[in-house]
Short mmCIF file of C-alpha atoms and ligand atoms in Angstrom, two decimals:
data_model
loop_
_atom_site.label_atom_id
_atom_site.label_comp_id
_atom_site.label_asym_id
_atom_site.label_seq_id
_atom_site.Cartn_x
_atom_site.Cartn_y
_atom_site.Cartn_z
CA MET A 73 173.37 114.87 205.07
CA ILE A 74 170.52 115.25 207.47
CA SER A 75 169.62 118.71 206.33
CA ILE A 76 166.00 117.70 205.64
CA LEU A 77 165.57 117.73 209.38
CA SER A 78 166.60 121.32 209.86
CA ARG A 79 163.68 123.17 211.29
CA LYS A 80 162.61 124.94 214.40
CA PRO A 81 161.94 122.67 217.31
CA ARG A 82 158.26 122.33 218.02
CA SER A 83 158.98 121.76 221.63
CA SER A 84 161.32 122.72 224.37
CA ALA A 85 163.13 120.51 226.77
CA VAL A 86 163.26 122.29 230.06
CA ILE A 87 166.50 121.91 231.87
CA PRO A 88 168.41 124.03 234.32
CA LYS A 89 170.44 126.84 232.83
CA HIS A 90 173.95 125.65 232.23
CA SER A 91 176.80 126.34 229.87
CA ALA A 92 177.94 123.62 227.48
CA ASN A 93 181.51 124.67 228.06
CA SER A 94 181.35 124.69 231.79
CA THR A 95 182.80 121.78 233.67
CA ALA A 96 180.83 122.54 236.81
CA PRO A 97 177.90 120.31 237.73
CA LEU A 98 174.36 121.47 237.25
CA PRO A 99 173.87 124.05 239.96
CA GLU A 100 170.43 123.30 241.36
CA PRO A 101 167.78 120.66 241.22
CA LEU A 102 165.26 121.43 238.52
CA ASN A 103 162.32 122.27 240.64
CA GLN A 104 164.29 124.71 242.71
CA ALA A 105 166.16 126.43 239.90
CA PRO A 106 164.82 128.82 237.29
CA ALA A 107 164.46 126.68 234.21
CA GLU A 108 165.49 127.81 230.78
CA SER A 109 163.66 126.97 227.60
CA LEU A 110 165.93 125.62 224.91
CA GLY A 111 163.35 126.16 222.22
CA THR A 112 161.70 129.21 220.77
CA ARG A 113 158.47 128.89 222.69
CA PRO A 114 157.86 130.04 226.24
CA ILE A 115 158.48 127.54 229.00
CA PRO A 116 155.49 125.20 228.99
CA THR A 117 153.45 125.14 232.14
CA ALA A 118 152.16 121.61 231.66
CA ALA A 119 153.16 118.98 234.19
CA PRO A 120 156.37 117.27 233.09
CA ILE A 121 156.13 113.83 231.54
CA ILE A 122 159.75 113.32 232.67
CA ALA A 123 161.24 114.91 235.76
CA LEU A 124 164.62 113.98 237.21
CA ASN A 125 165.64 115.59 240.45
CA ARG A 126 169.22 115.27 241.68
CA VAL A 127 169.60 111.79 240.26
CA CYS A 128 172.82 109.90 240.92
CA LYS A 129 173.53 106.36 239.79
CA ASN A 130 176.33 104.16 241.02
CA TYR A 131 176.64 100.60 239.79
CA ALA A 132 177.66 97.78 242.10
CA ASN A 133 181.37 98.53 241.99
CA ASN A 134 180.45 102.02 243.27
CA THR A 135 181.79 103.74 240.17
CA PRO A 136 179.54 106.69 239.39
CA ALA A 137 177.60 106.34 236.14
CA LEU A 138 175.54 109.52 236.58
CA ILE A 139 175.98 112.45 238.95
CA ASP A 140 173.37 115.01 240.00
CA ILE A 141 171.13 114.85 236.93
CA ASN A 142 168.25 117.33 236.73
CA LEU A 143 165.96 117.35 233.74
CA ALA A 144 162.33 117.97 232.87
CA MET A 145 160.41 117.44 229.67
CA VAL A 146 156.76 118.07 228.91
CA LYS A 147 154.50 116.20 226.54
CA GLY A 148 155.50 116.71 222.93
CA ASP A 149 159.16 117.50 223.61
CA PHE A 150 161.95 116.00 221.52
CA LEU A 151 165.34 115.81 223.17
CA PHE A 152 168.70 114.50 222.03
CA ILE A 153 171.11 113.30 224.68
CA THR A 154 174.63 113.19 223.37
CA GLY A 155 178.01 112.45 224.86
CA PRO A 156 180.94 110.07 224.49
CA SER A 157 180.77 106.34 225.03
CA GLY A 158 180.70 105.46 228.70
CA ALA A 159 179.35 108.86 229.74
CA GLY A 160 176.08 107.45 231.08
CA LYS A 161 173.53 107.91 228.25
CA SER A 162 172.21 104.34 228.29
CA THR A 163 172.07 104.37 232.05
CA LEU A 164 169.88 107.46 231.93
CA LEU A 165 167.49 105.86 229.46
CA LYS A 166 167.41 102.62 231.46
CA MET A 167 166.37 104.60 234.52
CA LEU A 168 163.64 106.39 232.56
CA TYR A 169 162.30 102.96 231.70
CA GLY A 170 162.71 101.55 235.19
CA GLU A 171 165.32 98.99 234.13
CA GLU A 172 167.79 100.59 236.53
CA LYS A 173 166.95 102.50 239.67
CA PRO A 174 168.63 105.72 240.76
CA THR A 175 170.99 105.36 243.70
CA THR A 176 169.77 108.73 245.01
CA GLY A 177 167.34 111.33 243.71
CA SER A 178 163.97 110.81 242.06
CA ILE A 179 162.65 110.12 238.58
CA HIS A 180 159.01 110.85 237.89
CA ILE A 181 157.44 109.63 234.67
CA ASN A 182 154.00 111.06 234.14
CA GLY A 183 153.88 111.92 237.81
CA GLN A 184 154.86 108.45 239.04
CA ASN A 185 158.12 107.84 240.86
CA ILE A 186 159.44 105.06 238.65
CA GLY A 187 162.31 104.24 240.97
CA GLN A 188 159.82 103.14 243.60
CA LEU A 189 157.46 101.17 241.39
CA LYS A 190 157.52 97.38 241.41
CA GLY A 191 155.67 94.47 239.89
CA ASP A 192 152.41 95.21 238.11
CA ARG A 193 152.59 98.94 238.67
CA LEU A 194 156.01 99.13 237.04
CA ALA A 195 154.81 96.89 234.20
CA MET A 196 151.78 99.12 233.66
CA LEU A 197 153.93 102.23 233.42
CA ARG A 198 156.36 100.49 231.07
CA ARG A 199 153.51 99.72 228.70
CA ARG A 200 153.21 103.44 228.20
CA ILE A 201 156.86 103.74 227.19
CA GLY A 202 158.20 102.59 223.82
CA VAL A 203 161.87 101.63 223.69
CA VAL A 204 164.17 101.37 220.67
CA TYR A 205 167.67 99.88 220.95
CA GLN A 206 170.79 100.23 218.86
CA ASP A 207 170.80 96.50 218.12
CA TYR A 208 167.04 96.32 217.37
CA LYS A 209 166.35 93.32 219.66
CA LEU A 210 163.89 91.74 217.23
CA ILE A 211 162.92 88.11 217.77
CA PRO A 212 164.85 86.27 215.02
CA LEU A 213 162.34 83.48 214.35
CA ARG A 214 159.33 85.78 214.08
CA THR A 215 158.35 87.84 211.06
CA VAL A 216 158.19 91.62 211.14
CA ALA A 217 154.42 91.48 211.64
CA GLU A 218 154.77 88.93 214.44
CA ASN A 219 157.48 90.96 216.14
CA VAL A 220 155.31 94.05 216.09
CA ALA A 221 152.07 92.24 217.03
CA PHE A 222 153.80 90.41 219.88
CA VAL A 223 153.64 93.50 222.09
CA LEU A 224 149.91 93.88 221.52
CA HIS A 225 149.27 90.19 222.19
CA ALA A 226 151.20 90.49 225.44
CA GLN A 227 149.10 93.48 226.44
CA GLY A 228 145.83 91.65 225.76
CA TYR A 229 144.68 93.52 222.66
CA SER A 230 141.96 91.80 220.63
CA ARG A 231 142.79 90.16 217.32
CA LYS A 232 140.61 92.74 215.61
CA GLU A 233 142.49 95.64 217.18
CA ILE A 234 145.85 94.04 216.38
CA ASN A 235 144.77 93.64 212.75
CA ARG A 236 143.74 97.27 212.70
CA ARG A 237 146.94 98.66 214.21
CA LEU A 238 149.48 96.48 212.44
CA PRO A 239 149.13 97.73 208.84
CA ILE A 240 148.90 101.37 209.92
CA THR A 241 152.07 101.07 211.98
CA LEU A 242 154.03 99.13 209.36
CA LYS A 243 153.05 101.67 206.74
CA MET A 244 154.20 104.49 208.95
CA VAL A 245 157.71 103.02 209.01
CA GLY A 246 157.62 102.00 205.33
CA LEU A 247 157.55 98.25 205.94
CA GLN A 248 154.06 97.44 204.70
CA ASP A 249 155.54 95.23 201.98
CA LYS A 250 157.91 93.42 204.33
CA ALA A 251 155.50 92.28 207.00
CA ASP A 252 156.24 88.61 206.31
CA ARG A 253 160.02 88.91 206.25
CA PHE A 254 162.19 87.64 209.06
CA PRO A 255 164.70 90.03 210.65
CA SER A 256 167.60 88.29 208.91
CA GLN A 257 165.96 89.15 205.58
CA LEU A 258 165.98 92.87 206.34
CA SER A 259 168.67 95.53 206.11
CA GLY A 260 169.84 97.18 209.32
CA GLY A 261 167.73 100.24 208.57
CA GLU A 262 164.65 98.09 207.98
CA GLN A 263 165.26 96.19 211.19
CA GLN A 264 165.48 99.43 213.09
CA ARG A 265 162.26 100.65 211.48
CA ALA A 266 160.59 97.37 212.50
CA SER A 267 161.79 97.92 216.04
CA ILE A 268 160.34 101.44 215.99
CA ALA A 269 157.03 99.97 214.79
CA ARG A 270 157.12 97.53 217.69
CA ALA A 271 157.87 100.36 220.12
CA VAL A 272 154.96 102.55 219.02
CA VAL A 273 152.26 100.11 217.95
CA GLY A 274 150.73 100.39 221.41
CA THR A 275 150.67 104.22 221.01
CA PRO A 276 152.81 105.06 224.03
CA PRO A 277 153.02 108.76 224.91
CA LEU A 278 156.79 108.42 225.47
CA LEU A 279 159.43 106.92 223.19
CA LEU A 280 163.01 106.28 224.31
CA ALA A 281 165.58 105.49 221.62
CA ASP A 282 169.05 104.40 222.73
CA GLU A 283 171.56 105.06 219.93
CA PRO A 284 168.93 104.15 217.30
CA THR A 285 171.23 105.19 214.45
CA GLY A 286 174.40 103.74 215.95
CA ASN A 287 174.58 100.80 213.53
CA LEU A 288 173.24 102.59 210.46
CA ASP A 289 174.75 104.41 207.51
CA GLY A 290 173.85 108.02 206.76
CA ASP A 291 170.77 107.38 204.61
CA ASN A 292 169.28 104.84 206.98
CA ALA A 293 170.06 107.01 209.97
CA GLN A 294 168.29 109.87 208.24
CA GLN A 295 165.21 107.73 207.63
CA VAL A 296 165.09 106.67 211.26
CA ILE A 297 165.37 110.24 212.49
CA LYS A 298 162.67 111.29 210.06
CA ILE A 299 160.32 108.66 211.49
CA LEU A 300 161.11 109.72 215.05
CA ARG A 301 160.40 113.28 214.06
CA ARG A 302 157.08 112.27 212.53
CA LEU A 303 156.12 110.42 215.70
CA ASN A 304 156.97 113.53 217.67
CA ASP A 305 154.76 115.55 215.34
CA MET A 306 151.98 113.15 216.31
CA GLY A 307 152.45 114.18 219.92
CA ILE A 308 154.77 111.46 221.22
CA THR A 309 157.49 112.72 223.54
CA VAL A 310 160.83 111.46 222.18
CA VAL A 311 164.21 111.05 223.87
CA VAL A 312 167.11 109.95 221.68
CA THR A 313 170.66 109.19 222.79
CA THR A 314 173.50 109.39 220.33
CA HIS A 315 177.25 109.78 220.41
CA ASP A 316 177.02 111.35 216.93
CA GLU A 317 177.41 115.04 217.68
CA ALA A 318 177.81 115.84 213.97
CA MET A 319 174.30 114.50 213.39
CA VAL A 320 172.66 116.52 216.14
CA GLN A 321 174.55 119.63 215.04
CA GLN A 322 172.59 119.47 211.79
CA LEU A 323 169.26 119.36 213.57
CA THR A 324 167.53 122.07 215.52
CA TYR A 325 166.06 120.03 218.34
CA PRO A 326 167.21 120.68 221.88
CA VAL A 327 170.35 118.80 222.84
CA VAL A 328 171.88 118.02 226.19
CA GLN A 329 175.25 116.40 226.70
CA ILE A 330 176.47 113.96 229.30
CA ARG A 331 180.15 114.39 230.00
CA SER A 332 181.93 112.66 232.81
CA HIS A 333 178.53 111.46 234.04
CA ARG A 334 177.06 114.96 234.41
CA LEU A 335 174.42 116.64 232.26
CA TYR A 336 175.07 119.91 230.45
CA ASN A 337 173.19 122.09 228.01
CA PHE A 338 174.67 121.47 224.60
CA ARG A 339 172.33 123.74 222.67
P1 LIG B 184 176.95 105.29 227.48
O1 LIG B 184 175.58 104.81 227.14
O2 LIG B 184 177.07 106.78 227.48
O3 LIG B 184 177.99 104.64 226.63
P2 LIG B 184 176.60 103.76 229.92
O4 LIG B 184 175.41 104.31 230.56
O5 LIG B 184 176.46 102.48 229.18
O6 LIG B 184 177.27 104.87 228.99
O7 LIG B 184 177.72 103.56 231.02
C1 LIG B 184 178.06 104.58 231.97
C2 LIG B 184 179.09 104.03 232.93
O8 LIG B 184 178.49 103.01 233.73
C3 LIG B 184 180.28 103.39 232.24
O9 LIG B 184 181.43 103.64 233.04
C4 LIG B 184 179.96 101.91 232.26
O10 LIG B 184 181.11 101.12 232.27
C5 LIG B 184 179.19 101.78 233.57
N1 LIG B 184 178.18 100.71 233.53
C6 LIG B 184 177.14 100.61 232.67
N2 LIG B 184 176.39 99.53 232.95
C7 LIG B 184 176.97 98.93 234.01
C8 LIG B 184 176.66 97.76 234.80
N3 LIG B 184 175.59 97.01 234.52
N4 LIG B 184 177.47 97.46 235.82
C9 LIG B 184 178.55 98.23 236.13
N5 LIG B 184 178.88 99.35 235.45
C10 LIG B 184 178.12 99.70 234.40
#
């Protein structure tokens, strides 16, 4: 049960009006179409932290992975992206992180066109984005503390600042007593919480989580969602993909669905 998460969304993803049952593509690019708030608040007027405009992605074999995707989110939004395996969820997140580039259309993250960034400028933007993966991607021969601190080392933080951030972040994910464990000594849920700590220890304004509960049982999945929710309460914009529609049905955050590589309002 994930009923502890039932509450009103504190934020509203802003996406073009579209019916979940419709099979038609999204009608207009976001910034030309009247947007609809999925939440209870009025449409925010702040500049979007994420803005996709008519994004299409074809991989090398020319098979479409995403077709005509329009989406905008402002700071503080929390959005679930659901849809069946192979629909294009991971591809969308990879493009938000600059790991894949759109074939056509544009993706702006915090006002920067990430599809056109390269080298240091792309690296700088990526530092402001935390990423969580289904399979955790922890470094096996490093402890939890080392895995989390690694990001800060790489970004040139001082030892003093690393020592300040580490305990706060580990406590936030409930791993303060497991800092010296290796990933193989942790449960799946603990590994995922360590990976969340690693993703947010640099206080990024945006967190992308690709099927973060995909390998977890109900209780652990619930804990992970609770942490993501807490991070969102702290002001971090959160995007979560999941194929688990039953889970998102129990929550009240905005949900969009990718079906056959197109994006639809789900709720
Ligand atoms: P999901 O995350 O919803 O399971 P993906 O984004 O992983 O979906 O995949 C969307 C489509 O793109 C699928 O048809 C998949 O086979 C294809 N795809 C994903 N990655 C690649 C790749 N690197 N090369 C070619 N095709 C890919």
